[in-house]
Coordinates of C-alpha atoms and ligand atoms in Angstrom, one line a residue:
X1 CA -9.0 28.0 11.0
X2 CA -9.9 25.9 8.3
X3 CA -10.0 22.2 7.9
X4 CA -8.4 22.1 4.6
X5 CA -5.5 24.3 5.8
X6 CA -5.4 21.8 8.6
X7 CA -4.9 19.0 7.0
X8 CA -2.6 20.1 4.6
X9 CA 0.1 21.8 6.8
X10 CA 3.6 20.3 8.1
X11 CA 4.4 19.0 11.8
X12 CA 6.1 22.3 11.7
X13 CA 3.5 24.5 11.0
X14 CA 0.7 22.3 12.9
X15 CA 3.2 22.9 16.2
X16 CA 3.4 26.6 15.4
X17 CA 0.0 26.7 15.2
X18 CA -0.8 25.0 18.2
X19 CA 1.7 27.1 20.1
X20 CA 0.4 30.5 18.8
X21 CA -3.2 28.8 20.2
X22 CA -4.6 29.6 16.9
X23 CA -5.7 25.8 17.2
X24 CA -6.7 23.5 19.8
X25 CA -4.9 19.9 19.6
X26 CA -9.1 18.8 19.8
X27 CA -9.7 20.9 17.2
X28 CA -6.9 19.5 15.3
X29 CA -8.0 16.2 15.8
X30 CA -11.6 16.5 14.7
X31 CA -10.6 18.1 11.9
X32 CA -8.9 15.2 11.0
X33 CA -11.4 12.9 12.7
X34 CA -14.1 14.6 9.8
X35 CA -11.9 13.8 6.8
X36 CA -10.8 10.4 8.0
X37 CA -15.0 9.5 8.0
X38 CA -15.1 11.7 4.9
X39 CA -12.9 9.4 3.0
X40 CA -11.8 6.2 4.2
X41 CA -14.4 4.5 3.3
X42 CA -13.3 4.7 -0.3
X43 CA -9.2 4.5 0.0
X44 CA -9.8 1.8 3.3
X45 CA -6.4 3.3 4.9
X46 CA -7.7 2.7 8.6
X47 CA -8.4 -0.4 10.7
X48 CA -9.3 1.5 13.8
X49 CA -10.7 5.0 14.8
X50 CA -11.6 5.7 18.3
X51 CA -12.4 8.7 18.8
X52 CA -12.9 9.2 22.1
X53 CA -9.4 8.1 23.0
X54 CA -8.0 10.5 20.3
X55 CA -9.4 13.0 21.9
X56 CA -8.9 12.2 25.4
X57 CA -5.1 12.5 24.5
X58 CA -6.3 15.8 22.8
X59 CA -7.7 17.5 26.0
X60 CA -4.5 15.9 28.1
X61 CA -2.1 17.8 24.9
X62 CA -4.5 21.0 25.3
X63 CA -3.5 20.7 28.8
X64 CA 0.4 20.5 28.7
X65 CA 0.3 23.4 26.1
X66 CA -1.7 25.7 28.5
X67 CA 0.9 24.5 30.9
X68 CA 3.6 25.6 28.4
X69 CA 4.9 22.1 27.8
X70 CA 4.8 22.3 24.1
X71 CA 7.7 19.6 22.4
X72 CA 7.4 19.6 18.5
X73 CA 4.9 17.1 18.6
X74 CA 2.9 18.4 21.5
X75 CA -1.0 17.9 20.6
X76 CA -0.6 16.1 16.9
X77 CA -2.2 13.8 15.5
X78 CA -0.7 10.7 14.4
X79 CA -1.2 7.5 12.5
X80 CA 0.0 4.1 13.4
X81 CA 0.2 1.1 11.4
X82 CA -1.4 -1.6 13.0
X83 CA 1.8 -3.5 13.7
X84 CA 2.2 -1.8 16.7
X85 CA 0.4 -2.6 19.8
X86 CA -1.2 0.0 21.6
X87 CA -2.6 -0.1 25.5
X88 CA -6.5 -0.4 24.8
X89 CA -6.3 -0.1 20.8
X90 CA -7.0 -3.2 18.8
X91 CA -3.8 -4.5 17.1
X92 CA -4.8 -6.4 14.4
X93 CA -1.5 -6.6 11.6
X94 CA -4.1 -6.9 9.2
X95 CA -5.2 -10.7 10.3
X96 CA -8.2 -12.6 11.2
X97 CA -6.0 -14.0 14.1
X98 CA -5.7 -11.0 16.3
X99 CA -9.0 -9.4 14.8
X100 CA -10.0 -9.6 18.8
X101 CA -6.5 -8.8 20.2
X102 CA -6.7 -5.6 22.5
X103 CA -3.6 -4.1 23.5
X104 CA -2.6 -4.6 27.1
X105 CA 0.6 -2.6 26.5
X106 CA 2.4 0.0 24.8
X107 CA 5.0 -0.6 21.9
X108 CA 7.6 1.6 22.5
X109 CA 7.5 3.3 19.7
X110 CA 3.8 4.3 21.0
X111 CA 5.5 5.1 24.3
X112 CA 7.6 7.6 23.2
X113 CA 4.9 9.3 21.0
X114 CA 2.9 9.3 23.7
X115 CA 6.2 10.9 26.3
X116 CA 5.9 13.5 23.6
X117 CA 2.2 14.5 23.9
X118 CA 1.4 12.8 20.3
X119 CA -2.0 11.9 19.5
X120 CA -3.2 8.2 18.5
X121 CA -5.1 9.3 15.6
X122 CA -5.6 6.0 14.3
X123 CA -4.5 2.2 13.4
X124 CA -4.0 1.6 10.0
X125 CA -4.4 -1.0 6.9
X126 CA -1.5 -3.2 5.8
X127 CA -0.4 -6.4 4.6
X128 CA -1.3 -9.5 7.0
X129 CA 1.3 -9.6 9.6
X130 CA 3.2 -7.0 7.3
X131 CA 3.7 -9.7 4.4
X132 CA 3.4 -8.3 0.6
X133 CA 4.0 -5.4 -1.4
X134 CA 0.2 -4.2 -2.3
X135 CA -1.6 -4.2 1.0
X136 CA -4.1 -6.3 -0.8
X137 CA -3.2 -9.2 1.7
X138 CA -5.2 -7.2 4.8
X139 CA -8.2 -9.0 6.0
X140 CA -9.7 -6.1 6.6
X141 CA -9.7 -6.0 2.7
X142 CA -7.0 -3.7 0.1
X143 CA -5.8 0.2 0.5
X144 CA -6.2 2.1 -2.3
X145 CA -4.1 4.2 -4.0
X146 CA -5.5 8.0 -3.9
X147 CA -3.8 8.9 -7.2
X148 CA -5.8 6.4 -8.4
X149 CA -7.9 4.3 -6.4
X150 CA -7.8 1.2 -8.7
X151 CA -4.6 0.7 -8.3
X152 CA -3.0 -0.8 -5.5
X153 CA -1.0 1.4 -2.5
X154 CA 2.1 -0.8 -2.3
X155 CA 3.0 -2.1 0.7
X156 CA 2.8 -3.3 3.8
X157 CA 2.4 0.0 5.3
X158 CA 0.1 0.8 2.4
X159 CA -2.5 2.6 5.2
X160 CA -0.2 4.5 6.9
X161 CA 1.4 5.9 3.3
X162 CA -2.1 6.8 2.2
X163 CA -3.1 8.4 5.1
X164 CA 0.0 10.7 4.7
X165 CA -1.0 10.8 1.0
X166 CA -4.5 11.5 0.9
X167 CA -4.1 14.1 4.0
X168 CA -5.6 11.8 6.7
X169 CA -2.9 12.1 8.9
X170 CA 0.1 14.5 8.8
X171 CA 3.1 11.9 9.3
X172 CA 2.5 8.1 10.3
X173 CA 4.3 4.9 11.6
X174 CA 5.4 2.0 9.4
X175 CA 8.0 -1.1 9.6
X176 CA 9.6 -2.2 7.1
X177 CA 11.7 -5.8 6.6
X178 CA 12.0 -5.9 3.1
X179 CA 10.7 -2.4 2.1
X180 CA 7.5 -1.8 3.5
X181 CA 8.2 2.0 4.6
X182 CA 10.0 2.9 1.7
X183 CA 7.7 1.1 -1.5
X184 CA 4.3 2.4 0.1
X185 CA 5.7 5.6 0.1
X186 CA 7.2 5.5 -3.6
X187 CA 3.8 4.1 -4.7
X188 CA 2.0 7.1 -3.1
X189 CA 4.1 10.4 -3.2
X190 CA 5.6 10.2 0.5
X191 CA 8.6 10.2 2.2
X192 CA 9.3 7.3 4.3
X193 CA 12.6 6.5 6.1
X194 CA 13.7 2.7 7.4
X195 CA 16.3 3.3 10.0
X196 CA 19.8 1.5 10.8
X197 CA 18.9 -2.0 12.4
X198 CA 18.7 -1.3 15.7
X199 CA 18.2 2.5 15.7
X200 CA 14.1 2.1 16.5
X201 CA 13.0 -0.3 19.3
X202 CA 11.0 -3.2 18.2
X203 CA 9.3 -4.0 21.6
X204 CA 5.7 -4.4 21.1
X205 CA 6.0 -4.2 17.2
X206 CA 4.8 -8.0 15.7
X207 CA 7.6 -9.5 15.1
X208 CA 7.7 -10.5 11.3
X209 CA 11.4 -11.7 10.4
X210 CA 13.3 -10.2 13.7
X211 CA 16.6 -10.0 12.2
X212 CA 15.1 -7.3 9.9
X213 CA 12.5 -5.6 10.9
X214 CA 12.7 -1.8 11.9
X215 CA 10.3 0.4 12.6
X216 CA 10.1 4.0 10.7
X217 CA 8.1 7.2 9.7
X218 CA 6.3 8.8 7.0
X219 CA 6.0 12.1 6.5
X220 CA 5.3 14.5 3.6
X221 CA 8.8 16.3 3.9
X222 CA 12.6 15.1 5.0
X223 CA 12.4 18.0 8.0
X224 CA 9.2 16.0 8.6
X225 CA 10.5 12.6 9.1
X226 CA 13.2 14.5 11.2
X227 CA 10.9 15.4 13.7
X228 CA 9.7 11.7 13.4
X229 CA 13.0 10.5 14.8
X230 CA 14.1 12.4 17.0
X231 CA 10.6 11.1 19.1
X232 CA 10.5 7.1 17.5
X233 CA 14.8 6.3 17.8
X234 CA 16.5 5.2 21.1
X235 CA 18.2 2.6 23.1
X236 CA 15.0 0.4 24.6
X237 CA 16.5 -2.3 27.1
X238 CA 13.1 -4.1 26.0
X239 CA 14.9 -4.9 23.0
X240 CA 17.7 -7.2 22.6
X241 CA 18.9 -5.4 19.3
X242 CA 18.3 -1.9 20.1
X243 CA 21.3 0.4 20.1
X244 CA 22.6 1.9 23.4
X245 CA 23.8 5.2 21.1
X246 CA 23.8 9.2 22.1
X247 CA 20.4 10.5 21.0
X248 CA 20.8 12.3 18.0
X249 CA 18.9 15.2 16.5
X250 CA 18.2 14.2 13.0
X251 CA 17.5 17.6 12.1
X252 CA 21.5 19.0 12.5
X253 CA 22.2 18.0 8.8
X254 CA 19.1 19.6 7.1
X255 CA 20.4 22.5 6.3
X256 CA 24.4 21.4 5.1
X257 CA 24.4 17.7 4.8
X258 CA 28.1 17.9 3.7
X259 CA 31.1 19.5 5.2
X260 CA 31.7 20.9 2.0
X261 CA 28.6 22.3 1.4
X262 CA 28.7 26.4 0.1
X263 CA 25.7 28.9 -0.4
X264 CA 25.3 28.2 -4.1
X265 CA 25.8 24.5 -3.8
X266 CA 24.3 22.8 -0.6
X267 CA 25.9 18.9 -1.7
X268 CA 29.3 20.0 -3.4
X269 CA 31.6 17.4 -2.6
X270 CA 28.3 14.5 -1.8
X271 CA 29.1 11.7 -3.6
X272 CA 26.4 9.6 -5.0
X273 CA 26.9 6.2 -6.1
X274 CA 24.8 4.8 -9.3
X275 CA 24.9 1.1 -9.2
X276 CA 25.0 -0.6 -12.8
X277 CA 22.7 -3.4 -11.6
X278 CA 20.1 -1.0 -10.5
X279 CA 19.4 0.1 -14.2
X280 CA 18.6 -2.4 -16.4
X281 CA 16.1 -5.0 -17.5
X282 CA 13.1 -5.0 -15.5
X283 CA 13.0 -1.1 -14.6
X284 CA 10.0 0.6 -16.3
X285 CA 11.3 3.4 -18.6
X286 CA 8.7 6.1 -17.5
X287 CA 10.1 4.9 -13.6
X288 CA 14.0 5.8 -14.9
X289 CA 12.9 8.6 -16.3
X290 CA 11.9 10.5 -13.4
X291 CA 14.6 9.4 -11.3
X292 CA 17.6 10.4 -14.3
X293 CA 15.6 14.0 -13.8
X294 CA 16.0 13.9 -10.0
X295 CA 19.7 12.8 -10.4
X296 CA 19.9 16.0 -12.5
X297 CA 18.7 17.5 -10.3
X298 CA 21.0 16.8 -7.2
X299 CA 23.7 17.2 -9.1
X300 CA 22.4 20.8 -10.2
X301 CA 23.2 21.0 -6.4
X302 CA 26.6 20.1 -6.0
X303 CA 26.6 16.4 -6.0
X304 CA 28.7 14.3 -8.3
X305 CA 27.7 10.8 -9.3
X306 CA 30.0 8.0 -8.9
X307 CA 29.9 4.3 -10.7
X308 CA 29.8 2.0 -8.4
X309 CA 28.6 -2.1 -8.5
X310 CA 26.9 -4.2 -5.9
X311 CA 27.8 -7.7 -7.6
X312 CA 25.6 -9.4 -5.3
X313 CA 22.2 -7.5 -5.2
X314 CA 20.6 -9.6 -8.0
X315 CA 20.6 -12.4 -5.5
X316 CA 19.0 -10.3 -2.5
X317 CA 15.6 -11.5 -3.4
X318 CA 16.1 -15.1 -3.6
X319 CA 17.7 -14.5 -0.3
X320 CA 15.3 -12.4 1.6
X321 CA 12.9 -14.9 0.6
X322 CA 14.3 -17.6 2.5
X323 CA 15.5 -15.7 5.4
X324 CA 12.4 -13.8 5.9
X325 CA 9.7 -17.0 5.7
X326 CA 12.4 -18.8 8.0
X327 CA 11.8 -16.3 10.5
X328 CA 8.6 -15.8 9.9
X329 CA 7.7 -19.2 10.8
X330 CA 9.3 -19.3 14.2
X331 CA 7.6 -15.9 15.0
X332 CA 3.9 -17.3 13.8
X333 CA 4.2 -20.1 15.8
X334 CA 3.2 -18.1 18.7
X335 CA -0.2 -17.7 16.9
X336 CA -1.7 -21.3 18.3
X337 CA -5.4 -20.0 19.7
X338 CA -4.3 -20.7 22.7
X339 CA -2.5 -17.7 24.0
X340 CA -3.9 -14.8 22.4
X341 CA -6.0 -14.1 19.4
X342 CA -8.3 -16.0 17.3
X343 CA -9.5 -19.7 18.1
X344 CA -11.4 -21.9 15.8
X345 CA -15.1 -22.3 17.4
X346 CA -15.6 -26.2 17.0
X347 CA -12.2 -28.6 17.4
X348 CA -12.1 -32.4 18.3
X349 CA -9.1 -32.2 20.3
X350 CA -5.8 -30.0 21.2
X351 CA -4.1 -30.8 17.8
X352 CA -7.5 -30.1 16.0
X353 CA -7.4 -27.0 17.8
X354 CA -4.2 -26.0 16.0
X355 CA -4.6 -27.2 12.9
X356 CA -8.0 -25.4 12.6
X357 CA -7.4 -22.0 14.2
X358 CA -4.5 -21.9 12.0
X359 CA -6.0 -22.7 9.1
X360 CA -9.0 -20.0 9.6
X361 CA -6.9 -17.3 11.4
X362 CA -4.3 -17.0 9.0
X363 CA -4.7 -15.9 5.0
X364 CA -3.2 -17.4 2.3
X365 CA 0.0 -15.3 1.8
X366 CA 1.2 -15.9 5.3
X367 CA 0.2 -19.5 4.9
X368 CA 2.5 -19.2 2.0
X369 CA 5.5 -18.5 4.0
X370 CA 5.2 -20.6 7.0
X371 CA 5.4 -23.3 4.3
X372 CA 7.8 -21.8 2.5
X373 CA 9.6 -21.2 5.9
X374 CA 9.2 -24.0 7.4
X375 CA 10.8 -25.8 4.7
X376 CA 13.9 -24.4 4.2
X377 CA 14.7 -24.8 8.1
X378 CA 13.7 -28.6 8.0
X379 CA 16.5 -30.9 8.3
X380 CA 18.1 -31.7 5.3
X381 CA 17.6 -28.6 3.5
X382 CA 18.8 -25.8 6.1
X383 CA 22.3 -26.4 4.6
X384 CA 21.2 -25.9 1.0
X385 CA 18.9 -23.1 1.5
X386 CA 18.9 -21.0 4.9
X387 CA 22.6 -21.3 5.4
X388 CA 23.2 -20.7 2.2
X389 CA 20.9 -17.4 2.0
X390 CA 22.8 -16.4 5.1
X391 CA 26.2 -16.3 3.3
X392 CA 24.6 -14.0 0.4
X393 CA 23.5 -12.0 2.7
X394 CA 27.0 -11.1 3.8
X395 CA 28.0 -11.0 0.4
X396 CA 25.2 -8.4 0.0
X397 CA 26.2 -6.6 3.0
X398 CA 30.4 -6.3 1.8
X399 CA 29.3 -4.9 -1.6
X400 CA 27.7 -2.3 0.4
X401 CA 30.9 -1.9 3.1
X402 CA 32.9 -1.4 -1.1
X403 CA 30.8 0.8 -2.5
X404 CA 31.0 3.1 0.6
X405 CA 34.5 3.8 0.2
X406 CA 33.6 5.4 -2.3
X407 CA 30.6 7.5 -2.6
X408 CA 28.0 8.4 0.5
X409 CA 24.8 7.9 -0.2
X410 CA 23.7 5.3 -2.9
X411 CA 20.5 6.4 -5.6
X412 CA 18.4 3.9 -7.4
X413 CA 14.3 4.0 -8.1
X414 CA 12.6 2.6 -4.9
X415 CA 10.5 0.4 -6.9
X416 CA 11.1 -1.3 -10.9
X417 CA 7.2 0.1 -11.6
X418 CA 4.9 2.4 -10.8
X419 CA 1.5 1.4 -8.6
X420 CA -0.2 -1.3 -10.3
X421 CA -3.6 -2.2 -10.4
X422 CA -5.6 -3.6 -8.0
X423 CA -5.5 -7.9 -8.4
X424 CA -2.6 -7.3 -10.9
X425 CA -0.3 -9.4 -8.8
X426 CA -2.6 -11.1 -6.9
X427 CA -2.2 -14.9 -8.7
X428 CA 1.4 -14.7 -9.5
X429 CA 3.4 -13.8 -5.8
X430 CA 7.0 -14.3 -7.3
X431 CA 6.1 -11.1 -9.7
X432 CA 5.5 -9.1 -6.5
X433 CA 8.6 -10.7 -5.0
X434 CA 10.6 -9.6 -7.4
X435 CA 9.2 -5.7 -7.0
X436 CA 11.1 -5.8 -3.8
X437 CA 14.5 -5.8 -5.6
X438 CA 15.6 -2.2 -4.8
X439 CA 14.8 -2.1 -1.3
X440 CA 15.5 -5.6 0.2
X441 CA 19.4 -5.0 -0.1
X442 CA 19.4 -2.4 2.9
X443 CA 17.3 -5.0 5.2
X444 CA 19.8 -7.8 4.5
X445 CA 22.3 -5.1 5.7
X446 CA 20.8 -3.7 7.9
X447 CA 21.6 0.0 6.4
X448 CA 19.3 2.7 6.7
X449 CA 16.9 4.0 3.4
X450 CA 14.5 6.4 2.4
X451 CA 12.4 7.2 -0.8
X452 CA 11.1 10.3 -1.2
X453 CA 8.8 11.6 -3.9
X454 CA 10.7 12.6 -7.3
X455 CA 8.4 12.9 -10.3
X456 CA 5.3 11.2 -12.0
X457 CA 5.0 7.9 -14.1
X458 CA 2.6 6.3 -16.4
X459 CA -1.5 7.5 -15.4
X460 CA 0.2 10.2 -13.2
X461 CA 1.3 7.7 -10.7
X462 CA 3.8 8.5 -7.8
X463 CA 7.5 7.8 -8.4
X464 CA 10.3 7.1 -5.0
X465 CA 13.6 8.1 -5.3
X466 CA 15.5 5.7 -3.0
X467 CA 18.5 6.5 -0.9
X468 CA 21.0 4.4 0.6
X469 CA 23.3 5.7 2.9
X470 CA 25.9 3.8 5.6
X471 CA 25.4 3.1 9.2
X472 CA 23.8 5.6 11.2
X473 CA 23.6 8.2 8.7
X474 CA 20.1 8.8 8.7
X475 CA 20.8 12.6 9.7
X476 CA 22.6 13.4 6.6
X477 CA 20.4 11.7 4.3
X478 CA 17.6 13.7 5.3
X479 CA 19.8 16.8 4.4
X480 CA 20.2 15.6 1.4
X481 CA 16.5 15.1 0.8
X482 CA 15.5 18.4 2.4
X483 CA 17.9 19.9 0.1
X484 CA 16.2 18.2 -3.0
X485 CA 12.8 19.3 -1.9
X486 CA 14.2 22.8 -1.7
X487 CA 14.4 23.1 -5.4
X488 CA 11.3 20.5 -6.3
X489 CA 8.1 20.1 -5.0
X490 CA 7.1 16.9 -5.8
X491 CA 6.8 16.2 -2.1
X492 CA 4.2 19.3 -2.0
X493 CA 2.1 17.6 -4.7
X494 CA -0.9 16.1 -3.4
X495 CA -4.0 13.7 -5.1
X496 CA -7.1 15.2 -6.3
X497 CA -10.4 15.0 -3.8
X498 CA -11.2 11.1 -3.5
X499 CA -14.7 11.3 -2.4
Ligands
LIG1 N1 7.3 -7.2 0.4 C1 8.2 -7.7 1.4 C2 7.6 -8.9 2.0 O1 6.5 -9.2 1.7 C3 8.5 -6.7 2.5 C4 7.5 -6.5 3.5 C5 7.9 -5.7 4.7 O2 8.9 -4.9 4.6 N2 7.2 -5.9 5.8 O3 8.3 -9.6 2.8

């Protein structure tokens, strides 16, 4: 079998292959393996190959298969974003400070990939400790974009949505607080999903702003990141926020996400809500144009679109923007040199020792937001800042409990813009703040989003339609999806060679 066939196909037809032995999982894996050195060099999506433990889980898959163990995942190769620690893989979150940090455990989302005869293809690139919207923040330098590799590949899961992108990996892992599943994958041509709070175990995944960080895949299809989920969600007593639910199959809605659903018309009766604040100033018009041709789209299907409002969502960026730093800063504080990680060479004394590995271990965007973090938790200003961001963000999540009353999903663009260049936002980090104005709502809520691919922008570059749906209805938003892709195939679209 090819390599190019390889590393084109679905989870679906990868298992099917392996389970018709018309591939070995070490096969699979090197064929990977060779693109991955073919091309990362240019795009810069991985922080880690190793692979003699990728395929030392190969030969153990190999072995379950010839045993007849095969689960849907059984032998394939997948990417993780380097968020996640992994026994014996080095977790870096994109930072100087854990550059040397090994993992003596496994996350549990890399426990239950690894229950499921998954492969560890790889660690990928992202914003330091998950922080930005480019992955230009990494110290292990920026991802590319490979629909154009001057331009950046959004972020902070910007590796793990390129390696899906650019073929590297078949699906991937990401997290996302204030978007960083769902805006790498808009900005690249992928699907990527960000869970109910709760839904996907954050033990072992560094913590970033605990109250909204959630772990989720990417995939080049909605059946895809099915199969994603049904592995990564679960109640983990590690946890103190995971959710003791049922398991689910998040594949039961894929094919008739709606009760009402008939032959001709898979969504009659779905309603979608359109929210006035989501198209206005600030959205590029190339960027509305492709998703007002998606919405046609869906509606072509059966769906009927709803006016809805969401008063409060202009305010969801000032308020993530407080309540992330201020978490941010209590989880950093951990990074000290003296527990783990990096620690500056020379120091006088114990405070020097501080001051100094902190100020070489961490970059300047995180150093931004421990300030900023640290700040608006200080006495005298937690009143005017971080209590007050906490009451928007109720606000913020009531619009959403209204608007669900009447429609069930809600549609917007993922992102204002398509990728932009490479530095473009570099100097000026309120500009890529304010990029984060579609998807930061659901985190304050905790609600669970996805984009998936719906058309091209300006330079041919990737546009995410982003979905909204309520609690713990990730199952019937992939329906909807995979019912979008069966009449598109902007998720079958795929960049030109990078070399
Ligand atoms: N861009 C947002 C931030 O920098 C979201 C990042 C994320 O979801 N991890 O905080």
């Amino acid at each position: 079998m090819k390599d190019d066939y390889l590393t084109g196909a679905t989870l679906t037809e990868l298992s099917s292959a392996l389970a018709a032995k018309k591939i070995s999982s070490v096969e699979l894996i090197k064929a990977y393996l060779n693109r991955i050195a073919a091309v990362n060099q240019t795009l810069n999506a991985f922080i880690t190959v190793d692979p003699a433990q990728s395929l030392a889980q190969a030969r153990a898959a190999d072995a379950r298969i010839a045993r007849g163990e095969l689960g849907p995942l059984t032998g394939i190769p997948i990417a993780h974003k380097d968020i996640f620690v992994a026994r014996g893989w080095p977790s870096t979150c994109g930072s100087q400070m854990l550059a040397n940090f090994v993992g003596p455990y496994d996350a549990h989302v890399i426990d239950r990939f690894n229950a499921a005869g998954a492969v560890n293809l790889g660690k990928t690139n992202m914003d330091e400790f998950a922080m930005g919207s480019t992955s230009e923040s990494s110290w292990y330098g920026p991802v590319r974009n490979p629909w154009h590799t001057d331009h950046v590949a959004g972020g902070s899961s910007g590796g793990s949505a390129v390696a899906v992108a650019a073929s590297l990996a078949p699906a991937a892992t990401g997290s996302d607080t204030g978007g960083s599943v769902r805006q790498p994958a808009a900005l690249t041509g992928t699907c990527g999903l960000k869970p109910t709070y709760g839904v996907v175990s954050r033990y072992g995944m560094v913590a970033y702003a605990s109250s909204l960080d959630q772990g989720g895949p990417f995939a080049c299809s909605a059946a895809d990141l099915a199969v994603m989920m049904n592995v990564m969600a679960g109640f983990d007593a590690r946890d103190s926020t995971s959710l003791d639910r049922p398991p689910e199959d998040y594949s039961r809605s894929l094919g008739a996400p709606v009760a009402t659903a008939t032959a001709k018309q898979p969504l009659a009766g779905l309603r979608i809500g359109i929210a006035r604040e989501h198209f206005g100033p600030g959205l590029d018009a190339d960027v509305e144009a492709a998703i007002r041709a998606a919405l046609d789209a869906l509606t072509a299907l059966g769906a009927r679109l709803v006016d809805i409002s969401l008063p409060t969502s202009p305010m969801s960026v000032p308020a993530y923007y407080v309540i992330a730093p201020a978490e941010a800063s209590s989880n950093l504080s951990r990074f000290d040199g003296v527990r783990y990680g990096y620690r500056a060479p020379e120091y006088t004394d114990l405070r020097d020792m501080y001051c100094k590995t902190r100020a070489q271990g961490f970059g300047p965007e995180v150093k931004r937001r421990i300030l900023i973090g640290t700040y608006v938790l200080s006495h005298g200003y937690y009143d005017a800042y971080y209590l007050k961001a906490q009451k928007v963000r109720r606000l913020i999540a009531d619009d959403f409990t209204q608007a669900f009353k009447a429609c069930d999903v809600i549609a917007s663009p993922a992102a204002p813009t398509v990728a932009c260049r490479l530095g473009a936002m570099t100097a000026d980090p309120v500009q890529m703040y304010l990029n984060d104005i579609y998807t930061v709502p659901a985190n304050l809520a905790g609600l669970p989003a996805m984009s998936i691919p719906c058309g091209f922008g300006n330079r041919g570059l990737p546009v995410g339609l982003h979905v909204v749906g309520n609690y713990f209805s990730e199952a019937q938003m992939l329906g909807v999806a995979h019912q979008f892709q069966g009449v598109t195939d902007w998720h079958r679209k795929k960049p030109e060679e990078v070399a």
